[in-house]
XYZ file of C-alpha atoms in Angstrom:
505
model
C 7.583 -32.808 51.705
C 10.450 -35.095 52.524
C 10.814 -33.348 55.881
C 7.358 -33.238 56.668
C 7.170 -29.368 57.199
C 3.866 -28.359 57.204
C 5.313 -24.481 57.250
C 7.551 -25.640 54.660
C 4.400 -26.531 52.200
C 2.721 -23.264 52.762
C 5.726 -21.385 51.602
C 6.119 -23.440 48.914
C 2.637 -23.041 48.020
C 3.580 -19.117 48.684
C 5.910 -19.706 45.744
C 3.811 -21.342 43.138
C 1.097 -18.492 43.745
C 3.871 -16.079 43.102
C 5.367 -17.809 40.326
C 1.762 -18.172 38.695
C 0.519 -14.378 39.127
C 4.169 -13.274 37.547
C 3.801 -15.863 34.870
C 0.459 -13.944 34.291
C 1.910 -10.887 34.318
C 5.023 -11.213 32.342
C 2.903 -13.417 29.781
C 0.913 -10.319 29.456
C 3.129 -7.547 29.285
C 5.080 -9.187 26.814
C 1.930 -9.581 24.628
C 0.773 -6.680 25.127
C 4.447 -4.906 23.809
C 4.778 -7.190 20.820
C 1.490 -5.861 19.985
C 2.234 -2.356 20.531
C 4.915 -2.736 18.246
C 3.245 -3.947 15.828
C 1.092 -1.371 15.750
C 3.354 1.809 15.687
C 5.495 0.039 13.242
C 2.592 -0.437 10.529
C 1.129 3.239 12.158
C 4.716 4.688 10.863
C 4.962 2.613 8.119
C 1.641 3.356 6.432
C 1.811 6.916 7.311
C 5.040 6.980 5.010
C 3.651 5.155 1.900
C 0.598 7.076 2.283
C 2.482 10.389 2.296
C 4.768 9.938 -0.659
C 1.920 8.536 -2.207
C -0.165 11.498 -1.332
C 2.343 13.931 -2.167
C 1.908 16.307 -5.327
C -0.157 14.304 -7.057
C 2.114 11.463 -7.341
C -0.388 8.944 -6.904
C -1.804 10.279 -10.261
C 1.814 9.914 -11.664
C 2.653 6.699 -10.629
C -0.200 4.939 -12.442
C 1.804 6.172 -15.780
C 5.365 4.852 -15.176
C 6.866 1.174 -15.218
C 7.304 -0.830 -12.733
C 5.292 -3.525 -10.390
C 2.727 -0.803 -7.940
C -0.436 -2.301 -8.923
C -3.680 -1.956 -6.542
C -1.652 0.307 -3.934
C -4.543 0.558 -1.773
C -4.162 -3.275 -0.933
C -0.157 -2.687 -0.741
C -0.780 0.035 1.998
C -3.810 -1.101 3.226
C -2.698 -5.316 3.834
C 0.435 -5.836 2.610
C 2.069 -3.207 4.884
C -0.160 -5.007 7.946
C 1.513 -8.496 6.824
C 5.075 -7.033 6.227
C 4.747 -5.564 10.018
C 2.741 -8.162 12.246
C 4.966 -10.739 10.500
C 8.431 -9.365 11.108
C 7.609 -9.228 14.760
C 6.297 -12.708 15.014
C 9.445 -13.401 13.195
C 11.656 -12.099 15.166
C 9.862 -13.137 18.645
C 9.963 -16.849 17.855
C 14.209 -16.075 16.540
C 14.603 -14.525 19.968
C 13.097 -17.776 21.556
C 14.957 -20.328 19.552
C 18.204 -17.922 20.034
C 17.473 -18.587 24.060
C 17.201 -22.163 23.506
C 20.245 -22.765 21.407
C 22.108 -21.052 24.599
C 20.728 -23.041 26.965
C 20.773 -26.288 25.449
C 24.771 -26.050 23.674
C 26.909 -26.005 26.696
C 24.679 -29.037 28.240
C 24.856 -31.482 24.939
C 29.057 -29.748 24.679
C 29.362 -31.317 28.115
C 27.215 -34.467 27.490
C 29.686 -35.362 24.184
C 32.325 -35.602 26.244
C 35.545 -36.085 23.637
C 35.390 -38.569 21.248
C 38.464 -39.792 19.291
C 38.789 -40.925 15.470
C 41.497 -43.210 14.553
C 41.850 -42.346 11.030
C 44.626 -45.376 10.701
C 47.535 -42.614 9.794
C 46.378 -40.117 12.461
C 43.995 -39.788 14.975
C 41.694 -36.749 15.555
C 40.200 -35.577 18.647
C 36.661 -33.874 19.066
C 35.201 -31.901 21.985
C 31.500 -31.592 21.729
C 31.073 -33.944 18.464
C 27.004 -33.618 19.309
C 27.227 -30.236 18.726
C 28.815 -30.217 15.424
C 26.670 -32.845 14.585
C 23.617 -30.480 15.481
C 25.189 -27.690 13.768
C 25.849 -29.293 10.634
C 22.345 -31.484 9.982
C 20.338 -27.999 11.674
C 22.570 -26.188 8.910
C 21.945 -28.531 5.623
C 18.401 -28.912 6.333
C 18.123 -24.934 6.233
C 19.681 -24.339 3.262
C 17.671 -27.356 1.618
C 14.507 -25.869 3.056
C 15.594 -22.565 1.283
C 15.992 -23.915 -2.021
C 12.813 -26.025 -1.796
C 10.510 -23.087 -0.381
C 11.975 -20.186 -2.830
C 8.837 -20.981 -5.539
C 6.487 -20.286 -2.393
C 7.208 -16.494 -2.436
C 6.412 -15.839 -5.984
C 3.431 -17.781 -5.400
C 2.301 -15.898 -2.753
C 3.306 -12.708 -4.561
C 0.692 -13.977 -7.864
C -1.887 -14.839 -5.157
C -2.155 -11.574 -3.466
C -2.142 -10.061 -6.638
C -5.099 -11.799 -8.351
C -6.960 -11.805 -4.874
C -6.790 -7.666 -4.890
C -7.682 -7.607 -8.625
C -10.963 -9.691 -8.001
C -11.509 -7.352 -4.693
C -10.886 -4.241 -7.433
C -13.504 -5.496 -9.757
C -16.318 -6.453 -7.306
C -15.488 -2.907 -5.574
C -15.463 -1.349 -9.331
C -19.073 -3.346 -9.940
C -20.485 -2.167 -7.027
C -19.316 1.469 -7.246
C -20.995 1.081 -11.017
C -24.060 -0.743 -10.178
C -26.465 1.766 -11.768
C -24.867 1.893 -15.194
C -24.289 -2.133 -15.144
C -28.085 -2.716 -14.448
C -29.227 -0.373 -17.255
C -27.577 -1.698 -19.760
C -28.132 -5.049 -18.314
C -24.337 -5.718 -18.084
C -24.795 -8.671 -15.121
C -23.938 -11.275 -17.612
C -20.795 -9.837 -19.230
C -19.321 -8.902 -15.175
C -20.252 -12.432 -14.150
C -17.787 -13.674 -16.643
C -15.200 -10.922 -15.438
C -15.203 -12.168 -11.811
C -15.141 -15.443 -13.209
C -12.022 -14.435 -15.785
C -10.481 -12.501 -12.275
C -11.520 -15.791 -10.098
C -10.189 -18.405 -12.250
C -6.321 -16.481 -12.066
C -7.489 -16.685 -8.131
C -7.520 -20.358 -8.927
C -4.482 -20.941 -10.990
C -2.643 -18.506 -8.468
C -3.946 -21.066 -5.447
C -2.783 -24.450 -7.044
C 0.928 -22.780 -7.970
C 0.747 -21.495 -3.805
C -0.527 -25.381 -3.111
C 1.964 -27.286 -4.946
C 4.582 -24.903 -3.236
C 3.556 -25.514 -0.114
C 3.231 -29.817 -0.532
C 7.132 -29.763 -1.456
C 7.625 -27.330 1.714
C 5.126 -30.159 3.975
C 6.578 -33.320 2.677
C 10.387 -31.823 3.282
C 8.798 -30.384 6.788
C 7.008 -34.020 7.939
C 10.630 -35.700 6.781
C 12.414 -33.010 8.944
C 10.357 -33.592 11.483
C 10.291 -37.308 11.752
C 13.849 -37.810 11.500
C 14.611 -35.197 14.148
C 13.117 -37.522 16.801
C 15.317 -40.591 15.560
C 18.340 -39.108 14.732
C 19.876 -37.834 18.084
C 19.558 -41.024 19.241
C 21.230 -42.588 16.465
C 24.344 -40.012 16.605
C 24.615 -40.935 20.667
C 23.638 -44.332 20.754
C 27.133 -45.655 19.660
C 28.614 -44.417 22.695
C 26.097 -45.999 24.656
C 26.253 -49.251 23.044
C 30.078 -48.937 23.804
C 29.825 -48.664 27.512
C 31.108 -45.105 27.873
C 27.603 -43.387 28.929
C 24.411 -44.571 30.703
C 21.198 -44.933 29.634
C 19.971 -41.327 31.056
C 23.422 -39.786 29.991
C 21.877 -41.257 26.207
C 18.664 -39.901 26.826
C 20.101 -36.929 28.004
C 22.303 -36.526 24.708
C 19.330 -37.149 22.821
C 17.037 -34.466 24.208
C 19.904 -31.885 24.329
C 20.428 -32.577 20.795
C 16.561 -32.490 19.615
C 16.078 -28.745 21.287
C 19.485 -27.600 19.939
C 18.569 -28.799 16.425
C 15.041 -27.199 17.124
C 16.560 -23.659 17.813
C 18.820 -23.854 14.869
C 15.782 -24.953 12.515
C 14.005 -21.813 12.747
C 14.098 -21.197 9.228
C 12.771 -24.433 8.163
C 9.885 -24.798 10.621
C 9.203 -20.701 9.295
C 9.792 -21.317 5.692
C 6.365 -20.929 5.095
C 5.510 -17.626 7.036
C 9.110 -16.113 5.988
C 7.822 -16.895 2.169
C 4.663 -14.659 2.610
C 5.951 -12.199 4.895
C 8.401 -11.832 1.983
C 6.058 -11.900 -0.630
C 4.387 -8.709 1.225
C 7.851 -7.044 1.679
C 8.571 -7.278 -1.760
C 5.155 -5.855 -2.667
C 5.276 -3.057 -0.189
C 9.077 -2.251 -1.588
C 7.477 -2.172 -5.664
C 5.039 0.825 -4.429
C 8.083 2.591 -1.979
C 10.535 1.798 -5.427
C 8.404 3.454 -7.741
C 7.529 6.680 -6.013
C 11.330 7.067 -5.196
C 11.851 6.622 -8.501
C 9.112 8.643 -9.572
C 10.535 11.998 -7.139
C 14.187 11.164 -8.405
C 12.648 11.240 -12.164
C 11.052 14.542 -11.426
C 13.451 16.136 -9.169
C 16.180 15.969 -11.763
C 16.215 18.109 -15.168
C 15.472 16.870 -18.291
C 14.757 18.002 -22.118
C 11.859 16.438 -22.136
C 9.792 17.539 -19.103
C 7.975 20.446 -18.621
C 8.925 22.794 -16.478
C 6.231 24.519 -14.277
C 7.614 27.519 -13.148
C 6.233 30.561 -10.994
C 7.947 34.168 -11.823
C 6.972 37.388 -9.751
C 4.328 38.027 -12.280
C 0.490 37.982 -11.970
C 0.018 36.699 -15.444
C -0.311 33.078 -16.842
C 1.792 32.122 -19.365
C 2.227 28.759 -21.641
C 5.796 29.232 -23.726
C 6.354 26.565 -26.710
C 4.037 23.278 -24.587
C 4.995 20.042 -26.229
C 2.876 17.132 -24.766
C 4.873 13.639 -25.136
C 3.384 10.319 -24.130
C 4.986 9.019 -20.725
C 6.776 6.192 -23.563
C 7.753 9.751 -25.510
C 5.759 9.856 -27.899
C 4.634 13.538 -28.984
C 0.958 14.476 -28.668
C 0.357 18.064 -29.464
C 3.471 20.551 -29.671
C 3.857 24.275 -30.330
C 1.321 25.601 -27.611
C 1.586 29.336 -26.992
C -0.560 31.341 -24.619
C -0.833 34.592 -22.383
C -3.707 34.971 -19.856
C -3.899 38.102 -17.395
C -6.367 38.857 -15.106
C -9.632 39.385 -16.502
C -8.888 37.228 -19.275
C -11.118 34.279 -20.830
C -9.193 31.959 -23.221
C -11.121 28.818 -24.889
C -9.239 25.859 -25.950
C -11.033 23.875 -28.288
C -10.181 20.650 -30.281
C -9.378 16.709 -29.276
C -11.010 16.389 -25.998
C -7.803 13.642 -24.917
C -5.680 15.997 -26.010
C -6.998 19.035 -24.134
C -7.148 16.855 -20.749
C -2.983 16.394 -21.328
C -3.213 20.276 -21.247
C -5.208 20.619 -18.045
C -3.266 17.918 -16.677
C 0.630 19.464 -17.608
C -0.720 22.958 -16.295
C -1.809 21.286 -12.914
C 1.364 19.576 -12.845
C 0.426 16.016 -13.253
C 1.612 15.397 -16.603
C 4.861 16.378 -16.507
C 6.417 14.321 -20.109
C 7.134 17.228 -22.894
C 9.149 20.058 -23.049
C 7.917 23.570 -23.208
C 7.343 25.531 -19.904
C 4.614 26.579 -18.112
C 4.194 30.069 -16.151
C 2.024 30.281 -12.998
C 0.803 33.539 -11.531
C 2.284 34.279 -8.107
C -0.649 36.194 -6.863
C -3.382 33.033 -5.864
C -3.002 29.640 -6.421
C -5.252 28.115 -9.536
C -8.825 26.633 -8.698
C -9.314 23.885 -10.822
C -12.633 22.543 -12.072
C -12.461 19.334 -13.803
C -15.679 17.643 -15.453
C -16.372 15.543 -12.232
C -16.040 17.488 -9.120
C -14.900 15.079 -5.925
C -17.354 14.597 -3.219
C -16.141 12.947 -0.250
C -18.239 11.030 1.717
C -19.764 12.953 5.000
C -21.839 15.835 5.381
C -22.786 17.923 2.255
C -21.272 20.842 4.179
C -17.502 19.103 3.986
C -17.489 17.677 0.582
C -18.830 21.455 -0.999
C -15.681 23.250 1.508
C -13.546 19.949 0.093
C -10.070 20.197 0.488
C -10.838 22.673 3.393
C -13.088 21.933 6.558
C -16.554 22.511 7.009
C -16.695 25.516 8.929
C -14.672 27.613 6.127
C -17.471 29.161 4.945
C -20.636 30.867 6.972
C -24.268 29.283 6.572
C -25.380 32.425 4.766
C -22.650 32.463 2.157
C -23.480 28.226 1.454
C -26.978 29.086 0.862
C -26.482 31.861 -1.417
C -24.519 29.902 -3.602
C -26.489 26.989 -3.405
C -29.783 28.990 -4.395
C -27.320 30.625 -7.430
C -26.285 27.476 -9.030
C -30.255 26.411 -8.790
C -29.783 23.875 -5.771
C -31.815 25.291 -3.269
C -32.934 21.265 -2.566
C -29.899 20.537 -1.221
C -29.655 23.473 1.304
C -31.844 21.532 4.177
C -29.384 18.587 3.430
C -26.459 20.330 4.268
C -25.245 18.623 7.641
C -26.592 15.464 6.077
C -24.148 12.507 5.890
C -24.305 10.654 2.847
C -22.284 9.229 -0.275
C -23.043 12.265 -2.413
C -21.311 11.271 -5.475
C -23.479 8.206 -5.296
C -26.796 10.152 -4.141
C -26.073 13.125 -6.153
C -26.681 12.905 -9.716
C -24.450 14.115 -12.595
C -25.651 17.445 -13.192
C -25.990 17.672 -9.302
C -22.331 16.975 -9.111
C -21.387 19.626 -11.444
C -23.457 22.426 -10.070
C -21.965 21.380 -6.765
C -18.601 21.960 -8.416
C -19.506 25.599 -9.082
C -20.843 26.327 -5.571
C -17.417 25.381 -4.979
C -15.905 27.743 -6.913
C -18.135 31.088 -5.880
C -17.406 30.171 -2.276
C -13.487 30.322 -2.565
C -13.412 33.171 -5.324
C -10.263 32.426 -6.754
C -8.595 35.056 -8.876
C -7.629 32.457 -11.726
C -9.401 30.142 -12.823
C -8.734 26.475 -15.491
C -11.838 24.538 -16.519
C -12.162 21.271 -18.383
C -15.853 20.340 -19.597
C -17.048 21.396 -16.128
C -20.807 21.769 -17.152
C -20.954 18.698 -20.279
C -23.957 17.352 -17.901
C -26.029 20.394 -18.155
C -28.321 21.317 -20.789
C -27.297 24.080 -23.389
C -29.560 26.507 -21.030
C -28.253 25.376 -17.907
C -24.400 25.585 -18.805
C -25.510 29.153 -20.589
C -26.546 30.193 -16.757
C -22.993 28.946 -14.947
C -21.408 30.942 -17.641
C -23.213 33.599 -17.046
C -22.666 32.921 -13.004
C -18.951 33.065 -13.464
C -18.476 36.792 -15.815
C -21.158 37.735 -13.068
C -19.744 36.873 -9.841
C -15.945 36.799 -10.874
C -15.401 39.504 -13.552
C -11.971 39.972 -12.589
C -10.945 36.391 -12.726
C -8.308 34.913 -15.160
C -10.098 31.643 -17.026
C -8.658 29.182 -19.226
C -11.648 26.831 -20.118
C -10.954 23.647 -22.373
C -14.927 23.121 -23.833
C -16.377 22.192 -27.399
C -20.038 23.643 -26.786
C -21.158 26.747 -28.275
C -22.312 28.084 -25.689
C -18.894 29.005 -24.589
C -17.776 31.071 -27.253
C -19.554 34.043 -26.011
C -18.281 34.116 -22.828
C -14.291 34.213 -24.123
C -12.332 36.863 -25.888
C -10.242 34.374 -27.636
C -10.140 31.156 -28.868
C -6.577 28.297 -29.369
C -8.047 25.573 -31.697
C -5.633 22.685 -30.696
């Protein structure tokens, strides 16, 4: 402009264009990545809870030992999101402030100049005073932004936690809705979400009064960081040894120097969530490692499931303990071979311990436990899981829905007395919510005449049905399966004449 180039202009104009569309671009590309990696990392992340806490039957297990792993849907499910979208945000504004304390130290190093103390016996030179100055109030006001925001993690820790036990209760209402309104139970869950809401409350005003010690030392922070630099260079100024712009200089250098080295302060509060998450997500990682290490190592007082080349089922000396060691039951002795039917009888708690320790999620006693080697066991416990979807997947549950042929679904649906259900077969629905009790059940022994297994463990698997009705899946199962191995755990009747012997716990 100051030559009057009109060609001149237009390439500078040329250059603003290209500056702006490359802003665009690199604006973009670096959201675009920082989202991406956000992504994958919680992606990788959840897949890893998710599988140890898939794994065996652990998530079972875990609900029985010690340690903080409450609500571990909300740990994998949000805490894991926070833990991951946070770190990155983290470490994107660290990156920025890192770039800033580069560019801005070796201009303030060269705007201090060297300033000399006469300390009356000896005099002491400093190079760059401004940035030691920086360094050490940036440095103070970090560590006394640490002390005064450590109550804000635990607060955010007891606030997540009382936020997923009111989500947990309203989910646990709703799944429950039938039952509450029959027995007109409105009132008494009204005053549990108001229990679970008040500890919402109290959780909130700890996180609140955290957070006004963290905004009152912020707003101080912040206020003085506009009048200080030009306090600390003003002397020198006032002395005649720098200009008024070399001051203002100072003063600016100084203020984006101290900026980049307050990133922890002006983050306290996100680090103090993003914590609080970590910490969560760690309790449920801690607990399942713990939980593998506990079972991975031998110990008098586990049971030992083991699996010999034998086609026989044996229970040798079965001592149930309590997970805090106390004994339940002890001096359990059984044999089943093929063919066999075995009825356990007695405490109904007791005998779920025993279908639990042969299925391998109850693993505190002592005692072992012999599996045959020829098929694995089909278990049928009194409530048969349904997943959500198409009838057709939830009655091939845990395989897909094309395991079994059209023809061989309807034949065991018109068996077990459903023949209702066989137009609703590619129906999508919440069956366990649709389907009633008894439903449920007989669903549970379509199940179990499609896959045929060879053995066989039952645990009140027909209580719904009527003395008749559980007469007829009996009668189903000696028909269709006469060769099976069955251990069934059942105080009707109407089982005794379907087993050759009885165990009376």
């Amino acid at each position: 402009l100051d030559q009057r180039s009109m060609s001149g202009f237009f390439t500078q104009i040329g250059l603003v264009v290209l500056i702006f569309f490359a802003n665009i671009a690199v604006t973009t590309m670096h959201f675009k990545i920082k989202r991406r990696l956000q992504l994958d990392w919680r992606r990788w992340l959840t897949e890893q809870l998710t599988g140890q806490w898939m794994n065996n039957g652990r998530h079972f297990l875990v609900i029985h030992t010690i340690g903080k792993h409450d609500n571990p849907d909300g740990r994998i499910a949000e805490d894991v999101r926070i833990a991951t979208e946070s770190a990155i945000d983290l470490c994107h504004s660290l990156v920025y402030s890192l770039l800033l304390l580069v560019s801005f130290i070796t201009i303030l190093w060269t705007l201090s100049g060297v300033v000399t103390l006469d300390l009356g016996v000896f005099s002491m030179t400093i190079y760059g005073h401004l940035v030691w100055l920086a360094l050490i109030y940036a440095v103070s006001a970090s560590v006394l932004g640490w002390l005064i925001g450590r109550p804000l993690t635990s607060a955010t820790d007891d606030r997540q936690t009382m936020e997923a036990n009111f989500r947990y209760g309203l989910v646990n209402a709703r799944e429950n809705s039938l039952a509450i309104a029959l027995v007109h139970g409105e009132g008494n869950e009204q005053h549990r979400f108001h229990k679970l809401f008040e500890d919402i409350v109290t959780a909130w005003n700890r996180q609140t009064d955290a957070w006004a010690n963290i905004f009152i030392f912020s707003s101080g922070y912040s206020i003085l960081s506009m009048a200080f630099p030009v306090l600390v260079a003003a002397p020198r100024y006032i002395q005649g040894s720098i200009p008024l712009g070399a001051l203002m200089q100072s003063a600016q250098s100084f203020q984006q120097m101290a900026a980049a080295l307050s990133w922890p302060v002006d983050n306290m509060a996100k680090i103090a969530e993003w914590r609080a998450s970590v910490e969560r997500v760690l309790g449920l990682n801690n607990a399942l490692a713990a939980l593998e290490l506990q079972l991975s190592i031998p110990h008098p007082h586990r049971i030992r499931i083991e699996k010999p080349d034998q086609p026989v089922m044996r229970i040798n000396d079965l001592c149930l303990r309590n997970s805090n060691d106390e004994v339940i039951v002890s001096g359990i002795n059984a044999v089943l071979e093929r063919g066999d039917r075995l009825l356990i009888k007695g405490d109904t708690v007791t005998a779920g311990k025993v279908f639990r320790a042969i299925s391998g999620l109850w693993p505190w006693g002592c005692g072992s436990i012999e599996l045959p080697d020829d098929d694995p066991i089909f278990f049928m416990p009194p409530r048969p899981y349904l997943r959500s979807g198409s009838l057709r997947e939830a009655i091939c549950y845990p395989s897909g829905g094309d395991t079994f042929s059209q023809d061989e679904m309807v034949q065991a649906l018109r068996l077990t007395e459903l023949d209702e259900l066989i137009r609703q077969l590619d129906q999508e629905d919440t069956w366990e919510k649709v389907l009633s009790r008894e439903q449920q059940q007989r669903l549970g022994m379509v199940r179990l005449l499609l896959y045929k297994p060879k053995w066989i463990l039952m645990q009140e698997a027909f209580d719904s049905l009527t003395p008749e009705g559980e007469t007829s899946m009996m009668r189903l199962i000696a028909q269709q399966l006469p060769d099976a191995g069955m251990l069934t755990i059942m105080n009707q009747p109407t089982a005794d004449a379907f087993h050759q012997r009885q165990l009376i716990l």
